[in-house]
GROMACS .gro file of C-alpha atoms in nm:
model
  433
    1MET     CA    1   2.623   1.954  -1.098
    2LEU     CA    2   2.277   1.789  -1.086
    3ALA     CA    3   2.330   1.624  -1.429
    4LYS     CA    4   2.657   1.471  -1.298
    5TYR     CA    5   2.532   1.351  -0.964
    6PHE     CA    6   2.212   1.196  -1.100
    7LYS     CA    7   2.385   1.062  -1.419
    8PHE     CA    8   2.158   1.237  -1.666
    9GLN     CA    9   2.382   1.173  -1.971
   10GLU     CA   10   2.458   0.818  -1.871
   11ARG     CA   11   2.092   0.726  -1.848
   12GLY     CA   12   1.990   0.921  -2.156
   13THR     CA   13   1.775   1.189  -1.991
   14SER     CA   14   1.778   1.567  -1.916
   15PHE     CA   15   1.662   1.814  -1.643
   16SER     CA   16   1.346   1.910  -1.828
   17THR     CA   17   1.255   1.541  -1.885
   18GLU     CA   18   1.318   1.448  -1.516
   19LEU     CA   19   1.109   1.747  -1.410
   20ILE     CA   20   0.817   1.654  -1.633
   21ALA     CA   21   0.840   1.289  -1.516
   22GLY     CA   22   0.838   1.404  -1.153
   23ILE     CA   23   0.530   1.610  -1.206
   24THR     CA   24   0.364   1.314  -1.390
   25THR     CA   25   0.435   1.078  -1.104
   26PHE     CA   26   0.307   1.315  -0.847
   27VAL     CA   27  -0.022   1.386  -1.025
   28THR     CA   28  -0.088   1.008  -1.058
   29MET     CA   29  -0.035   0.945  -0.682
   30VAL     CA   30  -0.131   1.268  -0.502
   31TYR     CA   31  -0.475   1.115  -0.423
   32ILE     CA   32  -0.307   0.936  -0.129
   33VAL     CA   33  -0.281   1.257   0.072
   34ILE     CA   34  -0.658   1.259   0.076
   35VAL     CA   35  -0.730   0.885   0.106
   36SER     CA   36  -0.473   0.812   0.381
   37PRO     CA   37  -0.603   1.050   0.643
   38ALA     CA   38  -0.958   0.985   0.541
   39LEU     CA   39  -0.926   0.614   0.603
   40MET     CA   40  -0.695   0.636   0.906
   41GLY     CA   41  -0.967   0.870   1.054
   42LYS     CA   42  -1.197   0.568   1.072
   43ALA     CA   43  -0.944   0.420   1.323
   44GLY     CA   44  -0.992   0.712   1.545
   45MET     CA   45  -0.683   0.911   1.437
   46ASP     CA   46  -0.674   1.283   1.390
   47PHE     CA   47  -0.707   1.391   1.021
   48ASP     CA   48  -0.465   1.668   1.036
   49GLY     CA   49  -0.204   1.460   1.225
   50VAL     CA   50  -0.219   1.180   0.969
   51PHE     CA   51  -0.224   1.423   0.674
   52ILE     CA   52   0.107   1.579   0.791
   53ALA     CA   53   0.254   1.233   0.876
   54THR     CA   54   0.153   1.101   0.528
   55ILE     CA   55   0.330   1.386   0.355
   56ALA     CA   56   0.628   1.379   0.585
   57VAL     CA   57   0.706   1.009   0.537
   58SER     CA   58   0.641   1.038   0.165
   59VAL     CA   59   0.897   1.323   0.139
   60LEU     CA   60   1.147   1.145   0.354
   61GLY     CA   61   1.136   0.811   0.180
   62THR     CA   62   1.108   0.956  -0.168
   63LEU     CA   63   1.396   1.191  -0.113
   64PHE     CA   64   1.620   0.912   0.022
   65MET     CA   65   1.514   0.706  -0.280
   66GLY     CA   66   1.609   0.979  -0.517
   67ILE     CA   67   1.930   1.105  -0.365
   68PHE     CA   68   2.092   0.783  -0.236
   69ALA     CA   69   1.946   0.509  -0.450
   70ASN     CA   70   1.908   0.730  -0.768
   71TYR     CA   71   1.587   0.560  -0.876
   72PRO     CA   72   1.272   0.744  -1.023
   73ILE     CA   73   1.051   0.569  -0.767
   74ALA     CA   74   0.828   0.745  -0.527
   75ILE     CA   75   0.747   0.620  -0.173
   76ALA     CA   76   0.422   0.681   0.013
   77PRO     CA   77   0.183   0.502   0.255
   78GLY     CA   78   0.056   0.197   0.058
   79MET     CA   79  -0.315   0.151   0.005
   80ALA     CA   80  -0.290  -0.222   0.099
   81LEU     CA   81  -0.115  -0.128   0.425
   82ILE     CA   82  -0.364   0.148   0.509
   83SER     CA   83  -0.654  -0.090   0.457
   84TYR     CA   84  -0.484  -0.363   0.671
   85PHE     CA   85  -0.406  -0.105   0.947
   86VAL     CA   86  -0.752   0.040   0.974
   87PHE     CA   87  -0.989  -0.242   0.879
   88GLY     CA   88  -0.786  -0.550   0.947
   89VAL     CA   89  -0.620  -0.446   1.267
   90VAL     CA   90  -0.797  -0.163   1.444
   91LEU     CA   91  -1.162  -0.213   1.348
   92THR     CA   92  -1.180  -0.594   1.316
   93GLU     CA   93  -0.938  -0.700   1.587
   94ASN     CA   94  -1.018  -0.407   1.815
   95ILE     CA   95  -0.660  -0.325   1.856
   96PRO     CA   96  -0.591   0.044   1.971
   97TRP     CA   97  -0.437   0.243   1.681
   98GLN     CA   98  -0.144   0.328   1.919
   99GLN     CA   99  -0.056  -0.046   1.939
  100ALA     CA  100  -0.111  -0.085   1.566
  101LEU     CA  101   0.158   0.198   1.516
  102GLY     CA  102   0.378  -0.004   1.752
  103CYS     CA  103   0.343  -0.307   1.513
  104VAL     CA  104   0.430  -0.078   1.220
  105PHE     CA  105   0.743   0.046   1.388
  106LEU     CA  106   0.872  -0.300   1.479
  107ALA     CA  107   0.790  -0.444   1.131
  108SER     CA  108   0.959  -0.155   0.971
  109ALA     CA  109   1.262  -0.174   1.190
  110ALA     CA  110   1.293  -0.548   1.109
  111PHE     CA  111   1.254  -0.460   0.738
  112MET     CA  112   1.530  -0.210   0.770
  113LEU     CA  113   1.766  -0.471   0.920
  114PHE     CA  114   1.675  -0.739   0.663
  115SER     CA  115   1.741  -0.484   0.382
  116PHE     CA  116   2.110  -0.538   0.446
  117THR     CA  117   2.112  -0.920   0.499
  118LYS     CA  118   2.096  -1.236   0.283
  119PHE     CA  119   1.787  -1.340   0.459
  120ARG     CA  120   1.584  -1.089   0.271
  121ASN     CA  121   1.642  -1.264  -0.051
  122ASP     CA  122   1.592  -1.609   0.122
  123LEU     CA  123   1.260  -1.506   0.249
  124ILE     CA  124   1.144  -1.362  -0.086
  125ASN     CA  125   1.251  -1.673  -0.270
  126ALA     CA  126   1.112  -1.912  -0.018
  127ILE     CA  127   0.752  -1.785  -0.059
  128PRO     CA  128   0.607  -1.933  -0.392
  129GLN     CA  129   0.508  -1.689  -0.673
  130SER     CA  130   0.152  -1.828  -0.656
  131LEU     CA  131   0.117  -1.724  -0.294
  132LYS     CA  132   0.261  -1.381  -0.362
  133HIS     CA  133   0.015  -1.334  -0.652
  134ALA     CA  134  -0.266  -1.457  -0.431
  135ILE     CA  135  -0.184  -1.224  -0.147
  136THR     CA  136  -0.166  -0.922  -0.376
  137ALA     CA  137  -0.499  -1.006  -0.537
  138GLY     CA  138  -0.659  -1.084  -0.204
  139ILE     CA  139  -0.555  -0.749  -0.073
  140GLY     CA  140  -0.706  -0.605  -0.384
  141MET     CA  141  -1.036  -0.775  -0.317
  142PHE     CA  142  -1.018  -0.653   0.038
  143ILE     CA  143  -0.952  -0.291  -0.071
  144ALA     CA  144  -1.237  -0.305  -0.329
  145PHE     CA  145  -1.477  -0.452  -0.079
  146ILE     CA  146  -1.399  -0.171   0.167
  147GLY     CA  147  -1.461   0.082  -0.112
  148LEU     CA  148  -1.798  -0.070  -0.194
  149GLN     CA  149  -1.903  -0.065   0.170
  150ASN     CA  150  -1.794   0.300   0.211
  151ALA     CA  151  -1.989   0.390  -0.097
  152LYS     CA  152  -2.301   0.202   0.036
  153LEU     CA  153  -2.304  -0.014  -0.277
  154ILE     CA  154  -2.267  -0.312  -0.050
  155VAL     CA  155  -2.464  -0.300   0.268
  156ASP     CA  156  -2.546  -0.528   0.570
  157SER     CA  157  -2.824  -0.788   0.532
  158PRO     CA  158  -2.969  -0.998   0.813
  159ALA     CA  159  -3.044  -1.280   0.564
  160THR     CA  160  -2.730  -1.283   0.350
  161LEU     CA  161  -2.480  -1.083   0.564
  162VAL     CA  162  -2.423  -0.843   0.265
  163THR     CA  163  -2.640  -0.730  -0.030
  164LEU     CA  164  -2.656  -0.465  -0.301
  165GLY     CA  165  -2.723  -0.107  -0.186
  166SER     CA  166  -2.950   0.149  -0.348
  167LEU     CA  167  -2.851   0.405  -0.611
  168ARG     CA  168  -3.105   0.636  -0.442
  169GLU     CA  169  -2.832   0.692  -0.194
  170PRO     CA  170  -2.639   1.001  -0.317
  171VAL     CA  171  -2.297   0.853  -0.211
  172ALA     CA  172  -2.370   0.529  -0.400
  173ALA     CA  173  -2.475   0.711  -0.717
  174LEU     CA  174  -2.182   0.949  -0.707
  175THR     CA  175  -1.937   0.649  -0.646
  176VAL     CA  176  -2.075   0.486  -0.963
  177LEU     CA  177  -2.022   0.811  -1.148
  178GLY     CA  178  -1.673   0.823  -1.018
  179ILE     CA  179  -1.593   0.474  -1.121
  180ILE     CA  180  -1.719   0.527  -1.481
  181VAL     CA  181  -1.542   0.865  -1.519
  182THR     CA  182  -1.212   0.727  -1.384
  183LEU     CA  183  -1.211   0.413  -1.596
  184ALA     CA  184  -1.294   0.629  -1.898
  185LEU     CA  185  -0.994   0.850  -1.824
  186MET     CA  186  -0.784   0.544  -1.777
  187VAL     CA  187  -0.893   0.396  -2.113
  188TYR     CA  188  -0.773   0.717  -2.282
  189GLN     CA  189  -0.457   0.697  -2.078
  190VAL     CA  190  -0.498   1.028  -1.909
  191ARG     CA  191  -0.231   1.105  -1.647
  192GLY     CA  192  -0.366   1.115  -1.288
  193ALA     CA  193  -0.697   0.954  -1.383
  194ILE     CA  194  -0.775   0.846  -1.028
  195PHE     CA  195  -0.710   1.193  -0.887
  196LEU     CA  196  -0.901   1.368  -1.169
  197GLY     CA  197  -1.191   1.125  -1.107
  198MET     CA  198  -1.186   1.237  -0.742
  199ILE     CA  199  -1.206   1.605  -0.846
  200ILE     CA  200  -1.492   1.544  -1.078
  201VAL     CA  201  -1.696   1.352  -0.809
  202PHE     CA  202  -1.612   1.627  -0.563
  203THR     CA  203  -1.738   1.891  -0.802
  204ALA     CA  204  -2.070   1.685  -0.851
  205SER     CA  205  -2.099   1.653  -0.468
  206TYR     CA  206  -2.055   2.030  -0.436
  207ALA     CA  207  -2.340   2.091  -0.698
  208LEU     CA  208  -2.563   1.869  -0.493
  209GLY     CA  209  -2.501   2.063  -0.179
  210LEU     CA  210  -2.310   1.771  -0.007
  211VAL     CA  211  -1.997   1.962   0.059
  212THR     CA  212  -1.914   2.201   0.352
  213ILE     CA  213  -1.670   2.479   0.243
  214PRO     CA  214  -1.398   2.551   0.499
  215ALA     CA  215  -1.330   2.907   0.627
  216GLN     CA  216  -0.990   2.899   0.458
  217PHE     CA  217  -0.837   2.682   0.189
  218PHE     CA  218  -0.479   2.716   0.298
  219SER     CA  219  -0.314   2.702   0.626
  220PHE     CA  220   0.014   2.637   0.810
  221PRO     CA  221   0.016   2.268   0.894
  222HIS     CA  222  -0.064   2.174   1.257
  223GLY     CA  223  -0.189   1.869   1.456
  224LEU     CA  224   0.111   1.631   1.415
  225GLY     CA  225   0.133   1.618   1.798
  226LYS     CA  226  -0.194   1.414   1.809
  227THR     CA  227  -0.037   1.127   1.626
  228ALA     CA  228   0.338   1.161   1.650
  229LEU     CA  229   0.517   0.945   1.910
  230GLN     CA  230   0.186   0.789   2.019
  231LEU     CA  231   0.300   0.433   1.930
  232ASP     CA  232   0.256   0.175   2.202
  233ILE     CA  233   0.539  -0.079   2.159
  234LYS     CA  234   0.486  -0.233   2.496
  235GLY     CA  235   0.131  -0.320   2.413
  236VAL     CA  236   0.247  -0.510   2.117
  237PHE     CA  237   0.431  -0.755   2.339
  238GLU     CA  238   0.176  -0.756   2.612
  239HIS     CA  239  -0.101  -0.863   2.370
  240GLY     CA  240   0.113  -1.091   2.151
  241LEU     CA  241   0.057  -0.904   1.832
  242TYR     CA  242   0.330  -1.092   1.653
  243ALA     CA  243   0.127  -1.211   1.362
  244THR     CA  244   0.003  -0.856   1.302
  245THR     CA  245   0.353  -0.733   1.311
  246PHE     CA  246   0.471  -1.014   1.075
  247THR     CA  247   0.188  -0.939   0.827
  248PHE     CA  248   0.281  -0.574   0.808
  249PHE     CA  249   0.642  -0.693   0.738
  250LEU     CA  250   0.531  -0.938   0.470
  251ILE     CA  251   0.308  -0.690   0.284
  252THR     CA  252   0.580  -0.423   0.295
  253LEU     CA  253   0.834  -0.676   0.161
  254PHE     CA  254   0.617  -0.802  -0.120
  255ASP     CA  255   0.469  -0.463  -0.224
  256THR     CA  256   0.801  -0.284  -0.219
  257THR     CA  257   1.021  -0.538  -0.378
  258GLY     CA  258   0.774  -0.625  -0.665
  259THR     CA  259   0.705  -0.263  -0.741
  260MET     CA  260   1.065  -0.150  -0.740
  261ILE     CA  261   1.175  -0.435  -0.965
  262GLY     CA  262   0.885  -0.364  -1.207
  263VAL     CA  263   0.941   0.011  -1.228
  264ALA     CA  264   1.328  -0.029  -1.244
  265ASP     CA  265   1.289  -0.282  -1.524
  266LYS     CA  266   1.054  -0.052  -1.715
  267ALA     CA  267   1.312   0.225  -1.677
  268GLY     CA  268   1.584  -0.005  -1.821
  269LEU     CA  269   1.773   0.002  -1.495
  270ILE     CA  270   1.794  -0.377  -1.432
  271LYS     CA  271   2.140  -0.484  -1.545
  272ASP     CA  272   2.208  -0.838  -1.628
  273GLY     CA  273   1.901  -0.945  -1.434
  274LYS     CA  274   2.030  -0.763  -1.129
  275PHE     CA  275   1.845  -0.486  -0.933
  276ILE     CA  276   2.145  -0.250  -0.891
  277ASN     CA  277   2.169  -0.065  -0.559
  278ALA     CA  278   1.881  -0.280  -0.427
  279LYS     CA  279   1.994  -0.234  -0.066
  280MET     CA  280   1.966   0.152  -0.078
  281ALA     CA  281   1.630   0.135  -0.260
  282LEU     CA  282   1.484  -0.105   0.000
  283PHE     CA  283   1.642   0.098   0.282
  284ALA     CA  284   1.464   0.408   0.148
  285ASP     CA  285   1.124   0.244   0.198
  286ALA     CA  286   1.238   0.103   0.535
  287ILE     CA  287   1.315   0.459   0.652
  288GLY     CA  288   0.979   0.587   0.540
  289SER     CA  289   0.793   0.297   0.701
  290THR     CA  290   0.986   0.332   1.029
  291ALA     CA  291   0.899   0.706   1.038
  292SER     CA  292   0.535   0.615   0.966
  293GLY     CA  293   0.522   0.428   1.301
  294LEU     CA  294   0.679   0.731   1.481
  295LEU     CA  295   0.484   1.007   1.316
  296GLY     CA  296   0.139   0.827   1.293
  297CYS     CA  297   0.043   0.664   0.964
  298SER     CA  298   0.061   0.327   0.786
  299PRO     CA  299   0.383   0.190   0.649
  300THR     CA  300   0.511   0.321   0.319
  301SER     CA  301   0.556   0.126  -0.003
  302ALA     CA  302   0.706   0.191  -0.348
  303TYR     CA  303   0.430   0.330  -0.572
  304ILE     CA  304   0.343   0.159  -0.902
  305GLU     CA  305   0.230   0.501  -1.026
  306SER     CA  306   0.603   0.572  -1.050
  307GLY     CA  307   0.581   0.390  -1.377
  308ALA     CA  308   0.377   0.686  -1.520
  309GLY     CA  309   0.686   0.898  -1.459
  310VAL     CA  310   0.908   0.643  -1.613
  311ALA     CA  311   0.687   0.639  -1.917
  312ALA     CA  312   0.723   1.013  -1.930
  313GLY     CA  313   1.101   0.973  -1.949
  314GLY     CA  314   1.209   0.966  -1.589
  315ARG     CA  315   1.532   0.762  -1.544
  316THR     CA  316   1.707   0.904  -1.240
  317GLY     CA  317   1.648   0.989  -0.873
  318PHE     CA  318   1.596   1.353  -0.965
  319THR     CA  319   1.233   1.248  -1.075
  320ALA     CA  320   1.179   1.127  -0.711
  321VAL     CA  321   1.321   1.452  -0.579
  322VAL     CA  322   1.067   1.647  -0.779
  323VAL     CA  323   0.791   1.426  -0.642
  324ALA     CA  324   0.919   1.489  -0.284
  325VAL     CA  325   0.924   1.866  -0.334
  326LEU     CA  326   0.569   1.859  -0.467
  327PHE     CA  327   0.449   1.648  -0.172
  328GLY     CA  328   0.600   1.910   0.055
  329ILE     CA  329   0.403   2.185  -0.105
  330THR     CA  330   0.080   2.001  -0.043
  331LEU     CA  331   0.137   2.040   0.337
  332PHE     CA  332  -0.033   2.373   0.317
  333PHE     CA  333  -0.356   2.235   0.159
  334ALA     CA  334  -0.485   2.050   0.463
  335PRO     CA  335  -0.829   2.227   0.463
  336VAL     CA  336  -0.880   2.136   0.093
  337ALA     CA  337  -0.786   1.780   0.151
  338LYS     CA  338  -1.016   1.751   0.452
  339MET     CA  339  -1.305   1.909   0.262
  340ILE     CA  340  -1.256   1.663  -0.027
  341ALA     CA  341  -1.214   1.357   0.201
  342ALA     CA  342  -1.535   1.437   0.384
  343VAL     CA  343  -1.733   1.296   0.087
  344PRO     CA  344  -1.703   0.915   0.089
  345ALA     CA  345  -1.793   0.900  -0.283
  346VAL     CA  346  -1.472   1.088  -0.355
  347THR     CA  347  -1.239   0.822  -0.209
  348ALA     CA  348  -1.449   0.499  -0.277
  349PRO     CA  349  -1.376   0.490  -0.655
  350ALA     CA  350  -1.008   0.506  -0.579
  351LEU     CA  351  -1.030   0.206  -0.343
  352ILE     CA  352  -1.241   0.001  -0.582
  353ILE     CA  353  -1.021   0.069  -0.896
  354THR     CA  354  -0.703   0.014  -0.691
  355GLY     CA  355  -0.838  -0.324  -0.593
  356PHE     CA  356  -0.907  -0.405  -0.955
  357LEU     CA  357  -0.551  -0.312  -1.048
  358MET     CA  358  -0.407  -0.559  -0.803
  359MET     CA  359  -0.583  -0.866  -0.947
  360GLU     CA  360  -0.346  -0.885  -1.244
  361GLY     CA  361  -0.120  -1.158  -1.092
  362LEU     CA  362  -0.401  -1.406  -1.080
  363ARG     CA  363  -0.332  -1.491  -1.448
  364ASP     CA  364   0.005  -1.632  -1.359
  365ILE     CA  365  -0.133  -1.893  -1.107
  366ASP     CA  366  -0.146  -2.256  -1.213
  367TRP     CA  367  -0.521  -2.305  -1.140
  368LEU     CA  368  -0.508  -2.659  -1.279
  369SER     CA  369  -0.276  -2.756  -0.987
  370ILE     CA  370  -0.478  -2.839  -0.670
  371ASP     CA  371  -0.197  -2.746  -0.436
  372GLU     CA  372  -0.111  -2.415  -0.610
  373GLY     CA  373  -0.468  -2.329  -0.722
  374PHE     CA  374  -0.671  -2.415  -0.406
  375THR     CA  375  -0.422  -2.237  -0.176
  376ALA     CA  376  -0.443  -1.924  -0.387
  377PHE     CA  377  -0.822  -1.947  -0.399
  378MET     CA  378  -0.850  -1.967  -0.018
  379ILE     CA  379  -0.624  -1.666   0.029
  380VAL     CA  380  -0.806  -1.457  -0.228
  381PHE     CA  381  -1.147  -1.578  -0.106
  382MET     CA  382  -1.091  -1.552   0.275
  383MET     CA  383  -0.924  -1.211   0.286
  384PRO     CA  384  -1.239  -1.004   0.223
  385LEU     CA  385  -1.475  -1.242   0.392
  386THR     CA  386  -1.277  -1.264   0.718
  387TYR     CA  387  -1.183  -0.899   0.696
  388SER     CA  388  -0.830  -0.992   0.782
  389ILE     CA  389  -0.525  -1.007   0.575
  390ALA     CA  390  -0.336  -1.188   0.847
  391VAL     CA  391  -0.585  -1.472   0.868
  392ALA     CA  392  -0.587  -1.523   0.492
  393ILE     CA  393  -0.212  -1.532   0.482
  394GLY     CA  394  -0.202  -1.763   0.775
  395ILE     CA  395  -0.446  -2.005   0.608
  396GLY     CA  396  -0.234  -1.997   0.287
  397PHE     CA  397   0.088  -2.065   0.461
  398ILE     CA  398  -0.062  -2.352   0.646
  399LEU     CA  399  -0.228  -2.506   0.337
  400TYR     CA  400   0.049  -2.479   0.085
  401PRO     CA  401   0.311  -2.708   0.250
  402LEU     CA  402   0.028  -2.945   0.355
  403LEU     CA  403  -0.121  -2.985   0.005
  404LYS     CA  404   0.231  -3.020  -0.154
  405ALA     CA  405   0.318  -3.295   0.094
  406VAL     CA  406  -0.013  -3.478   0.023
  407ASN     CA  407   0.063  -3.446  -0.349
  408GLY     CA  408   0.411  -3.595  -0.301
  409LYS     CA  409   0.587  -3.271  -0.376
  410GLY     CA  410   0.696  -3.187  -0.007
  411LYS     CA  411   1.053  -3.155  -0.118
  412GLU     CA  412   0.975  -2.869  -0.349
  413VAL     CA  413   0.867  -2.656  -0.052
  414HIS     CA  414   1.140  -2.436   0.092
  415PRO     CA  415   1.229  -2.513   0.459
  416ILE     CA  416   1.126  -2.157   0.563
  417MET     CA  417   0.770  -2.231   0.449
  418TYR     CA  418   0.750  -2.519   0.695
  419VAL     CA  419   0.872  -2.291   0.972
  420LEU     CA  420   0.609  -2.037   0.887
  421GLN     CA  421   0.351  -2.313   0.863
  422VAL     CA  422   0.425  -2.414   1.231
  423VAL     CA  423   0.436  -2.050   1.336
  424PHE     CA  424   0.088  -1.986   1.203
  425ILE     CA  425  -0.061  -2.305   1.338
  426LEU     CA  426   0.061  -2.218   1.694
  427GLN     CA  427  -0.075  -1.863   1.639
  428PHE     CA  428  -0.408  -1.997   1.538
  429ILE     CA  429  -0.425  -2.235   1.843
  430PHE     CA  430  -0.275  -2.038   2.121
  431VAL     CA  431  -0.313  -1.671   2.036
  432GLY     CA  432  -0.569  -1.644   1.753
  433LEU     CA  433  -0.538  -1.402   1.468
   0.00000   0.00000   0.00000
């Protein structure tokens, strides 16, 4: 029955292969159940509540992806979106996390609606590839910068704003250890390198006496009430958080669409250049993201780590179902997750290396073209320096049509880009970002 529903024979796979692929994908991305509540806690949110919400939305989105879209793609809160939520919105713009959740819900609801409209493709096609690559790379720089700060490898300086930290700080030294170990594991193509690196750093931290052992390692999940249904939608409109909401929407759109197409292509599921059943696949992520706003975590995204499962032979949605089941089991490991997350050196290497992995697209930007290259440069450069993804995107969307027009290439710019240019100019002038 499973074989027939998920089309095992048609896609050249089997139950055992799909099972192994699901386990492989889970191991490569399980670090998110530690990183997500650890970072969201910096925004003032309850660890246990975010931990449960993270798992719940991951299970929901991934199950929907597997059962209804039949793709071996896992869904979970995205690192880029977590970083933007915590550092770009709550801490930098001083927006209460309840209002940030309101932005998440509205952006996700819009994403859900656009998943079934032609405008989805129009918007994706309107934004130039160079800007998409620059935004992804800029977010990578932002995430890595946050990781370096959390690790105390980059610290405040009255003279230069930031400077190099000291390896005499245990967290800094352990982070360097974590980076080296994780990269070594990645060089040897070890599955779950990031998660294994976290465990090794945690072990070293325990040996140095930096870890507080909880009274119990397993417990029935509790605490969701501290984050669930706490979103403040009214506050979004009262404080004009439209740019923030739009930024959540854009990041979700780019992250999810790009990853899904990449993983599906790797699995040989792109037919005649078409992403079959794209609506249901995008809808799966939209459901997860909408639930994120309701339950209390950042929006979800398709995970590039799903490619590890595909490499292990995963070709159907049953791979995703296996991932969802394993995520569900981790619900009972909250004390363990909290213990590991309490050591900044455990999560910092994951942030820094994830940032590095997001830089790949920069090679596809035409740096010899002023209008393409300078716009991309400003997006990548300004994102970590302004500590705001929204500001960097706004600058890029204003500059690109302007430089194209100056260069006599204004007709090459999609009309939607001119609309977005005006929107961001007005936002800068009258509301701010």
